[in-house]
PDB file of C-alpha atoms and ligand atoms in Angstrom:
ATOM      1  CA  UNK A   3      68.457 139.141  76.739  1.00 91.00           C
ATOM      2  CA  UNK A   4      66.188 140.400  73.946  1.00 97.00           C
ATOM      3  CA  UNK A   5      66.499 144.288  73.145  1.00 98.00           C
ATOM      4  CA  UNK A   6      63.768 146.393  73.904  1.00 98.00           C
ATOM      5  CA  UNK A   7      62.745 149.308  71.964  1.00 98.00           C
ATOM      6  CA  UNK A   8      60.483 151.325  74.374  1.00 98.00           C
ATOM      7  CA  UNK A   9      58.413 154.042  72.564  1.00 98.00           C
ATOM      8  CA  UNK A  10      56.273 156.073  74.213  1.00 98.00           C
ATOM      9  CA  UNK A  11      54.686 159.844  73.895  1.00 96.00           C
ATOM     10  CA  UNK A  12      50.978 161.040  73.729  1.00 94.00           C
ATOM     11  CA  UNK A  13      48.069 160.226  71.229  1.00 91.00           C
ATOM     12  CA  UNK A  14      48.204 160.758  67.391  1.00 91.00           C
ATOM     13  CA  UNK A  15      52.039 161.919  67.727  1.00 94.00           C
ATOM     14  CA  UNK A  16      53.112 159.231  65.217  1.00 93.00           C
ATOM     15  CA  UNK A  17      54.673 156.834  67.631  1.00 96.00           C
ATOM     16  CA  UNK A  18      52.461 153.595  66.727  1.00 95.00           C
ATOM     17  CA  UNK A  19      53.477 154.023  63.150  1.00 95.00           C
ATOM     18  CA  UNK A  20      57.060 154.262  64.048  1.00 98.00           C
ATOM     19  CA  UNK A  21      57.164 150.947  66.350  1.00 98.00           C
ATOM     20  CA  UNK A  22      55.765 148.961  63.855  1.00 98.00           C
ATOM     21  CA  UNK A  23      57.821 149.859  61.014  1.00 98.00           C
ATOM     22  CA  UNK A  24      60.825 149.519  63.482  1.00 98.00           C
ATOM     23  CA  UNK A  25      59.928 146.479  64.630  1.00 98.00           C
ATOM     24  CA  UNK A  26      59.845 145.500  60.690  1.00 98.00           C
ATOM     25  CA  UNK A  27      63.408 147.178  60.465  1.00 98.00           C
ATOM     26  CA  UNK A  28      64.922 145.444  62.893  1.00 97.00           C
ATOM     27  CA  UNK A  29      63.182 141.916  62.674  1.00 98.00           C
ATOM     28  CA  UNK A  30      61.568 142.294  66.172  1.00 98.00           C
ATOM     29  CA  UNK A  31      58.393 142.076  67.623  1.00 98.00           C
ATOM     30  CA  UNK A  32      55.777 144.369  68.230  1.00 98.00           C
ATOM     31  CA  UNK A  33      52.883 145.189  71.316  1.00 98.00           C
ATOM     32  CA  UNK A  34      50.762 148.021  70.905  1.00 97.00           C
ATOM     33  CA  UNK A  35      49.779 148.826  74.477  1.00 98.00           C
ATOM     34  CA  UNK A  36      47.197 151.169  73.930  1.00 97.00           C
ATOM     35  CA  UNK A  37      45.136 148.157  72.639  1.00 98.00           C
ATOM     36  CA  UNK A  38      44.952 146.187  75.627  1.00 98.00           C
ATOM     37  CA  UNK A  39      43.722 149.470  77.541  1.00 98.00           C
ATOM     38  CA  UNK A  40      41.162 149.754  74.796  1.00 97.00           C
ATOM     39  CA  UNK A  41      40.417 146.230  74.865  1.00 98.00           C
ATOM     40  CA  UNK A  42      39.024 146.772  78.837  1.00 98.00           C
ATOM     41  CA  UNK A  43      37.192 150.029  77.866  1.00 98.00           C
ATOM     42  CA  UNK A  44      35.489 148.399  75.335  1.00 97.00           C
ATOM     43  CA  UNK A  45      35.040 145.708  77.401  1.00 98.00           C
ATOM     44  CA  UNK A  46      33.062 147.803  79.773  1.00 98.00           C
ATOM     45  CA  UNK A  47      30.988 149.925  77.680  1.00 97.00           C
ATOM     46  CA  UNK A  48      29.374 147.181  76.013  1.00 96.00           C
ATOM     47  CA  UNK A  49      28.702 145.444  79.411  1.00 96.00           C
ATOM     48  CA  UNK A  50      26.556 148.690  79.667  1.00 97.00           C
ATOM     49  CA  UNK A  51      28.854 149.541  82.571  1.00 96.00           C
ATOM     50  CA  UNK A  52      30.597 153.614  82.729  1.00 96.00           C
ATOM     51  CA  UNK A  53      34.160 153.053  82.214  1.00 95.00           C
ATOM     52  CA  UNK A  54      35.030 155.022  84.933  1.00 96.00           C
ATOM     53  CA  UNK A  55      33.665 152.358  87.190  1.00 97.00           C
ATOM     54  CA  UNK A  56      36.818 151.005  89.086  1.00 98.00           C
ATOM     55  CA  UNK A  57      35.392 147.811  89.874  1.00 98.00           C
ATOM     56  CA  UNK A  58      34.117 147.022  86.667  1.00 98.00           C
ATOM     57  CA  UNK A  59      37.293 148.173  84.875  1.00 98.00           C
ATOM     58  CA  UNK A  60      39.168 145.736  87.103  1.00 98.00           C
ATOM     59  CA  UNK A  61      37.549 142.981  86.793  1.00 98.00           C
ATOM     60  CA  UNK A  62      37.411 143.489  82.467  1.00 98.00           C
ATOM     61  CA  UNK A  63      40.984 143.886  83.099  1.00 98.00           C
ATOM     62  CA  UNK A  64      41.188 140.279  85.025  1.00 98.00           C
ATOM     63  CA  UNK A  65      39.594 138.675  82.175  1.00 97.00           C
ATOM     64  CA  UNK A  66      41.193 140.020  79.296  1.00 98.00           C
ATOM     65  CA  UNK A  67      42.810 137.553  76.447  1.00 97.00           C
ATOM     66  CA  UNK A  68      45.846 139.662  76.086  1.00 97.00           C
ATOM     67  CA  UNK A  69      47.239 137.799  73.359  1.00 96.00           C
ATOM     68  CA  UNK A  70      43.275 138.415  71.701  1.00 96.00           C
ATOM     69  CA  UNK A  71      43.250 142.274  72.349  1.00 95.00           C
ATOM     70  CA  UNK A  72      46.559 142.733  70.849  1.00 94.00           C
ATOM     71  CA  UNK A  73      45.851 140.697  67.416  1.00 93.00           C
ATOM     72  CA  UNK A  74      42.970 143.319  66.760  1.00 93.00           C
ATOM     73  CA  UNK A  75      44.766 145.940  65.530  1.00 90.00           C
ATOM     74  CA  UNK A  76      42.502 147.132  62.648  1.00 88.00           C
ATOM     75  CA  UNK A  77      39.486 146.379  65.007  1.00 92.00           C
ATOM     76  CA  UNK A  78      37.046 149.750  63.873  1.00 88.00           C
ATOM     77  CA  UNK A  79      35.861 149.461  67.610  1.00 92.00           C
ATOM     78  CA  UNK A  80      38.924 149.043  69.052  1.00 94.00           C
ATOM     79  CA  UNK A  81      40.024 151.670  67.357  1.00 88.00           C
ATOM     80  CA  UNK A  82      37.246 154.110  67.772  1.00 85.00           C
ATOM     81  CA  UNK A  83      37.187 157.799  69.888  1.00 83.00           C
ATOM     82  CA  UNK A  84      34.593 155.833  72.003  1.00 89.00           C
ATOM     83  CA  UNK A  85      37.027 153.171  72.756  1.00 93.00           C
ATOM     84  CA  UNK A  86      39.758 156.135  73.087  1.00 90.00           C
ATOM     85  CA  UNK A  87      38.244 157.854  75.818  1.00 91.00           C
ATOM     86  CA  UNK A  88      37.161 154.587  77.837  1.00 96.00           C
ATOM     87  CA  UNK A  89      40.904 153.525  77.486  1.00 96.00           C
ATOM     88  CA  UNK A  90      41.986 156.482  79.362  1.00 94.00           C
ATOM     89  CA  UNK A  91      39.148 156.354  82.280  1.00 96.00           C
ATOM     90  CA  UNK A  92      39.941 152.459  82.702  1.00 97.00           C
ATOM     91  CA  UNK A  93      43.770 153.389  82.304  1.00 96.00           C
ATOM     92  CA  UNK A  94      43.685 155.874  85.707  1.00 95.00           C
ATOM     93  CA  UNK A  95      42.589 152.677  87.662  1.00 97.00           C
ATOM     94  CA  UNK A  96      45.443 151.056  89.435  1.00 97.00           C
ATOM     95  CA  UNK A  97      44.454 147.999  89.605  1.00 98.00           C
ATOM     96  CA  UNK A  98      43.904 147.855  85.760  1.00 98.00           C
ATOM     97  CA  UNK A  99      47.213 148.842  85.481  1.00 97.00           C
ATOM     98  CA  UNK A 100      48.763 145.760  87.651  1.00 97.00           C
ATOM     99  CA  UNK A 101      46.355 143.640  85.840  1.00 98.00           C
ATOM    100  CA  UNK A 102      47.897 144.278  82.427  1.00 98.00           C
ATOM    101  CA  UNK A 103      51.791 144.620  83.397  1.00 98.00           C
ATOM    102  CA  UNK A 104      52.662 140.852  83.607  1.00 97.00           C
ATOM    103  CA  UNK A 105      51.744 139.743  79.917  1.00 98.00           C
ATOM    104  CA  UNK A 106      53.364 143.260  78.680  1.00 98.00           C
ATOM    105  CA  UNK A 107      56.843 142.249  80.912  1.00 98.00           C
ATOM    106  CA  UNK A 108      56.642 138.108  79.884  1.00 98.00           C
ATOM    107  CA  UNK A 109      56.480 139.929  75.714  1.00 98.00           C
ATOM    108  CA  UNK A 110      59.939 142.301  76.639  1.00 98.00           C
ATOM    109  CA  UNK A 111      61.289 139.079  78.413  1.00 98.00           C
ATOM    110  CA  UNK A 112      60.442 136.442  76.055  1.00 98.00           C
ATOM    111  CA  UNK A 113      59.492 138.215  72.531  1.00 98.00           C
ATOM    112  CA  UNK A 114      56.687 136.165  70.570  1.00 97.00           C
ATOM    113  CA  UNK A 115      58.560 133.784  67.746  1.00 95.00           C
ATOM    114  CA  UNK A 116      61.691 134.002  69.319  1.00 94.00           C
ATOM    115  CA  UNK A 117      62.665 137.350  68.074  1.00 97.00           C
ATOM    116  CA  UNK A 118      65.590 138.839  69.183  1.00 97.00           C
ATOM    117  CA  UNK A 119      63.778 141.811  70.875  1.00 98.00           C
ATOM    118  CA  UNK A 120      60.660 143.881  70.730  1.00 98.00           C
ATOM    119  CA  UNK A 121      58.938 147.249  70.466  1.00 98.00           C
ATOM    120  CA  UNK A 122      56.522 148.202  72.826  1.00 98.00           C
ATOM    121  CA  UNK A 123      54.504 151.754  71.993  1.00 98.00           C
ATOM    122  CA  UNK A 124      52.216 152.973  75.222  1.00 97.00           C
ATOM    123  CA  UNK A 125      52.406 155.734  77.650  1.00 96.00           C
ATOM    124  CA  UNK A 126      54.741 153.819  80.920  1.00 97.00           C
ATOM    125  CA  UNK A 127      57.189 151.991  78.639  1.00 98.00           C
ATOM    126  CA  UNK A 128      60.339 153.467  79.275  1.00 98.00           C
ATOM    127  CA  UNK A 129      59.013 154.663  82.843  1.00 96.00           C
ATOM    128  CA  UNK A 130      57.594 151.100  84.088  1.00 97.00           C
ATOM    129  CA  UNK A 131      56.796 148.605  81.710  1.00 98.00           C
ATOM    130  CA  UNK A 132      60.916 148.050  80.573  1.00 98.00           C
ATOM    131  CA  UNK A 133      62.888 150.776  82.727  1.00 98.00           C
ATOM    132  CA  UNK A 134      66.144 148.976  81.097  1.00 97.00           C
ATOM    133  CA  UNK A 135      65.117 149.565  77.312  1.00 98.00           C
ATOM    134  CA  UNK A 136      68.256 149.596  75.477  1.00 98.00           C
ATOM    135  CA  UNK A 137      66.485 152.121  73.441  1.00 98.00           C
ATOM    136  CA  UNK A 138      63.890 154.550  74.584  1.00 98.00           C
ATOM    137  CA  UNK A 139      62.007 157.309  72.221  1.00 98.00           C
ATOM    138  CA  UNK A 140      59.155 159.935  73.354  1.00 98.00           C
ATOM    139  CA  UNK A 141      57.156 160.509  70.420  1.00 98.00           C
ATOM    140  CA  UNK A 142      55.382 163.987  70.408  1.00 96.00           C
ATOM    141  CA  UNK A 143      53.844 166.770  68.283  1.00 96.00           C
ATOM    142  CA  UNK A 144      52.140 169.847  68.860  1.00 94.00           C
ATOM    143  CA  UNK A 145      48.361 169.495  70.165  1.00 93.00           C
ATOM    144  CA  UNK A 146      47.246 171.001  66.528  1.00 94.00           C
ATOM    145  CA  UNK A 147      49.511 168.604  64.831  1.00 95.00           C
ATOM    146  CA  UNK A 148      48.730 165.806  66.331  1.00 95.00           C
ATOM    147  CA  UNK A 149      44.732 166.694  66.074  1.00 95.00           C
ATOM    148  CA  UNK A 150      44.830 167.402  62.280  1.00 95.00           C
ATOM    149  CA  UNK A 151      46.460 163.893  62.071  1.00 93.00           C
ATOM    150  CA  UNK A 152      43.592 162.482  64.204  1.00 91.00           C
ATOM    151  CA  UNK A 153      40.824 164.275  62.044  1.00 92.00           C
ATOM    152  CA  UNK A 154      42.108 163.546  59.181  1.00 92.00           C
ATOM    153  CA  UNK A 155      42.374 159.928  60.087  1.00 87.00           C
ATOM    154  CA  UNK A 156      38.831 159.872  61.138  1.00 85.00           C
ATOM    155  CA  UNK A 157      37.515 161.263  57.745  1.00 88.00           C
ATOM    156  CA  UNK A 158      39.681 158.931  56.016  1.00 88.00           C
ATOM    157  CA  UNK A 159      37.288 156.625  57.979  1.00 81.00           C
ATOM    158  CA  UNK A 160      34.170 158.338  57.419  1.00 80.00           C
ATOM    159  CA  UNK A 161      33.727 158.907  61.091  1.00 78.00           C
ATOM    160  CA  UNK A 162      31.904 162.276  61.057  1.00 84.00           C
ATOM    161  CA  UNK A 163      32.977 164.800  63.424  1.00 87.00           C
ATOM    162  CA  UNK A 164      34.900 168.629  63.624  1.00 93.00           C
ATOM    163  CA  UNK A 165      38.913 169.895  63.946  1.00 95.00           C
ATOM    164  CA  UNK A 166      37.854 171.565  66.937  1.00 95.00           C
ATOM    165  CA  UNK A 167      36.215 168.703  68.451  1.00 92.00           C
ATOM    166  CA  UNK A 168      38.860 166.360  68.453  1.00 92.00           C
ATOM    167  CA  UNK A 169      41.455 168.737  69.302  1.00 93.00           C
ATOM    168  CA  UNK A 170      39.021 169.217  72.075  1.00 93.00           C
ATOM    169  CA  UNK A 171      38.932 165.545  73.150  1.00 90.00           C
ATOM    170  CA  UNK A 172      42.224 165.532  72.475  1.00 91.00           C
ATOM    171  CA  UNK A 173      43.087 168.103  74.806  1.00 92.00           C
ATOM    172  CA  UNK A 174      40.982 166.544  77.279  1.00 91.00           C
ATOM    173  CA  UNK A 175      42.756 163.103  77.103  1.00 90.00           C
ATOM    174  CA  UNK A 176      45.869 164.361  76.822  1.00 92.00           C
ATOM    175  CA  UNK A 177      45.381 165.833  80.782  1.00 91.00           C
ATOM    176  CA  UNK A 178      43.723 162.505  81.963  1.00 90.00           C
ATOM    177  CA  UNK A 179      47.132 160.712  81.138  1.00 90.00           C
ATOM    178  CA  UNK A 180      49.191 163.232  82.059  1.00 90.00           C
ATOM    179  CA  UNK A 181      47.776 164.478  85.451  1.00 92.00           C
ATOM    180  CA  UNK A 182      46.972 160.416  86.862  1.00 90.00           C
ATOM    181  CA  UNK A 183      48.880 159.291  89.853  1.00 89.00           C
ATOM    182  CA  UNK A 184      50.203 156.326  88.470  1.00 89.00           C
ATOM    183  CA  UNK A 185      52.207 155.762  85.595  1.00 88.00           C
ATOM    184  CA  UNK A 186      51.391 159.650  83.453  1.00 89.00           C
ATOM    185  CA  UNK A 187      52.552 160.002  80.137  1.00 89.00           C
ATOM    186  CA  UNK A 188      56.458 161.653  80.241  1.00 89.00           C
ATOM    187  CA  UNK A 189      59.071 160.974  79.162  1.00 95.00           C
ATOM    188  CA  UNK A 190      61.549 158.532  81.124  1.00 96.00           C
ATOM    189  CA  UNK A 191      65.015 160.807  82.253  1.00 96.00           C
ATOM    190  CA  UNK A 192      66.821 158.895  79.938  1.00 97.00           C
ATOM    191  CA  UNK A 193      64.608 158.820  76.819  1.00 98.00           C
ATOM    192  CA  UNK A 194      65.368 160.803  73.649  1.00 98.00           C
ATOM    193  CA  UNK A 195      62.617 163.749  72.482  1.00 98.00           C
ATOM    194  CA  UNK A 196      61.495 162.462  68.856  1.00 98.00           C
ATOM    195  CA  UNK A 197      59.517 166.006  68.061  1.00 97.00           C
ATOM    196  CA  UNK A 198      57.363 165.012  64.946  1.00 96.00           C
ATOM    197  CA  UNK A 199      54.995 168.570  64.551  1.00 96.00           C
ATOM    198  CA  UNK A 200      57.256 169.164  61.255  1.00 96.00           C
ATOM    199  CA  UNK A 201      57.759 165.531  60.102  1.00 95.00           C
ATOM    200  CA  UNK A 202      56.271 163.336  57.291  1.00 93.00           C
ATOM    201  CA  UNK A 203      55.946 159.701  58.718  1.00 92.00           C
ATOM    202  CA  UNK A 204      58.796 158.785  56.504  1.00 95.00           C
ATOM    203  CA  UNK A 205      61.232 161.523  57.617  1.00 97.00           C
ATOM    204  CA  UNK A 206      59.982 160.538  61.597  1.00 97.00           C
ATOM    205  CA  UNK A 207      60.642 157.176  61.039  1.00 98.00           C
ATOM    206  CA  UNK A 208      63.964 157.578  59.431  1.00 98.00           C
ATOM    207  CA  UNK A 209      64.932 159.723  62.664  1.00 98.00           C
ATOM    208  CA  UNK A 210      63.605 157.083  64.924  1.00 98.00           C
ATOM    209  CA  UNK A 211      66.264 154.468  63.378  1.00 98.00           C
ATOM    210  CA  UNK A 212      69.029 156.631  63.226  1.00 98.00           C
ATOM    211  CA  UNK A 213      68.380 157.210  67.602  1.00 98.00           C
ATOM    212  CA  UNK A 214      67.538 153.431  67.758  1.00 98.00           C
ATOM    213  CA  UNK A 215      70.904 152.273  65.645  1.00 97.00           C
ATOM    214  CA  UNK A 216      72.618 154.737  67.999  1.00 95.00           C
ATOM    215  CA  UNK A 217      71.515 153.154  70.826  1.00 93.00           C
ATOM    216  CA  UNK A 218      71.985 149.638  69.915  1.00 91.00           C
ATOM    217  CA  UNK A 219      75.298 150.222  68.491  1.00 79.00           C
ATOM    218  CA  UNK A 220      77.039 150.505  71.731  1.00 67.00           C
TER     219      UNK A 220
HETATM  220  O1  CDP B 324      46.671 155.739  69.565  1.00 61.44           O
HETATM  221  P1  CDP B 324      46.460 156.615  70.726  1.00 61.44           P
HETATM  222  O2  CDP B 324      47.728 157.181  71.243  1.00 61.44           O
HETATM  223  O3  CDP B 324      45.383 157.640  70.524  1.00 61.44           O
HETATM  224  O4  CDP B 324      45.890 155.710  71.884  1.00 61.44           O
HETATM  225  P2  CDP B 324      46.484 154.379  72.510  1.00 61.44           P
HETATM  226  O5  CDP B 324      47.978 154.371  72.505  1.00 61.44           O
HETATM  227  O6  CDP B 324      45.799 153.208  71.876  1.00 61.44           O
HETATM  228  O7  CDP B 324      46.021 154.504  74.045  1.00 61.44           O
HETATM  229  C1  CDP B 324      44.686 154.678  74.425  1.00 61.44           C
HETATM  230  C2  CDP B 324      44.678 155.077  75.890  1.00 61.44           C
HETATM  231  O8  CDP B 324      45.164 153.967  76.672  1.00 61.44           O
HETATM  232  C3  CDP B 324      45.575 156.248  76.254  1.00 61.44           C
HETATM  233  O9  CDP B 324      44.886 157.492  76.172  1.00 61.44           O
HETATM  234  C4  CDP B 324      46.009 155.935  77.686  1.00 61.44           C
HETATM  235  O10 CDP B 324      45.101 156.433  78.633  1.00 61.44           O
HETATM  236  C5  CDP B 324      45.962 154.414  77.757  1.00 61.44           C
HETATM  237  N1  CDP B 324      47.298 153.795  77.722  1.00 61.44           N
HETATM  238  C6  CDP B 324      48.032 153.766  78.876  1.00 61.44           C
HETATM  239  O11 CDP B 324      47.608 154.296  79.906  1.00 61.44           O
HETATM  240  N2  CDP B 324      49.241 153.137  78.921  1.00 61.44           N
HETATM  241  C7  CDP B 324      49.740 152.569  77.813  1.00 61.44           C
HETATM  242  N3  CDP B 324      50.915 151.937  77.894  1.00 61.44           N
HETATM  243  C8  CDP B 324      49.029 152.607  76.607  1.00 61.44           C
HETATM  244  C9  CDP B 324      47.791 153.256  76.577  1.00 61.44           C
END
């Protein structure tokens, strides 16, 4: 049985840094999940559709390359506040959801290249995606934190836009995935609290290993 790392925890808190450079620790691979969802929002927008159109975010969802979505990770599109924001409308749809859990189950059950195990980053990892995780890490930061990362990210990009505003969108996507019925972002009961506010990505990353070695140590 491969080992899965599940880590999960809300936007900009540092965890899709930390499962990729785990996954490079450890020789496993890696699935960021949040691409997938932003694969289908995408999807919709530039069908001119609203991404909060169930139907339309269900069938995007039906159609999706999986394997595709998941190669783009530099993608500017993909990884735009646009494509943010339809990701978490498309993400409350249930059906969306179902759509995208088989090909994120098949990569825990049969890693790609044979590795001996995987890290998944998303919001249901340790909660639904792979309940049995040997290891399972929620990644968070304060909302300011976790905002000044995003700005600053975004001006490293040129993207033009305010602190307050994306704290503000922040905020507001933050709820979406929190408050939905089905699969919110928390923390599974048995997942260990990786609090980055005070962190460098070096010194989070170096915690993240010592939980994971822990964990996969017994
Ligand atoms: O990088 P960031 O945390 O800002 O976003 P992401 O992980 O790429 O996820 C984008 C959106 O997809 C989130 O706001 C969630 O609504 C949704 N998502 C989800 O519902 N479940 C996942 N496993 C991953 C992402």
């Amino acid at each position: 049985m491969p080992t899965i790392i599940a880590i999960d925890g809300p936007s900009a808190s540092g965890k899709g840094t930390i499962a990729r450079k785990l996954a490079a620790h450890f020789g496993f691979a890696h699935l960021d999940t949040g691409l997938l969802y932003r694969a289908v929002g995408l999807t919709v927008l530039r069908s001119g559709g609203d991404s909060s159109d169930a139907v339309l975010a269900e069938k995007a969802a039906l159609a999706l390359d999986p394997v595709k979505a998941t190669s783009l990770a530099d993608d500017a599109d993909l990884r735009s506040d646009e494509a943010s924001v339809a990701a978490s409308k498309v993400a409350v749809v249930p059906a969306v959801r179902a759509a995208l859990l088989k090909f994120q189950q098949d990569f825990c059950a049969a890693p790609p290249e044979s590795k001996r195990g995987a890290v998944l980053d998303g919001r249901d990892i340790g909660t639904i995606i792979a309940p049995k995780a040997q290891v399972k890490i929620f990644v968070t930061a304060s909302p300011e934190a976790r905002a000044d990362r995003r700005f600053k990210e975004l001006q490293a990009r040129s993207q033009r836009t305010t602190y307050a505003d994306v704290l503000a969108d922040m905020k507001e996507r933050d709820a979406r995935d929190a408050t939905r019925a089905l699969a919110p972002t928390k923390p599974a009961p048995d997942a260990v609290i990786l609090d980055t506010t005070t962190l460098n990505a070096e010194q989070a990353f170096a915690e993240a290993v010592r939980i994971a070695e822990e964990k996969i140590a017994r």
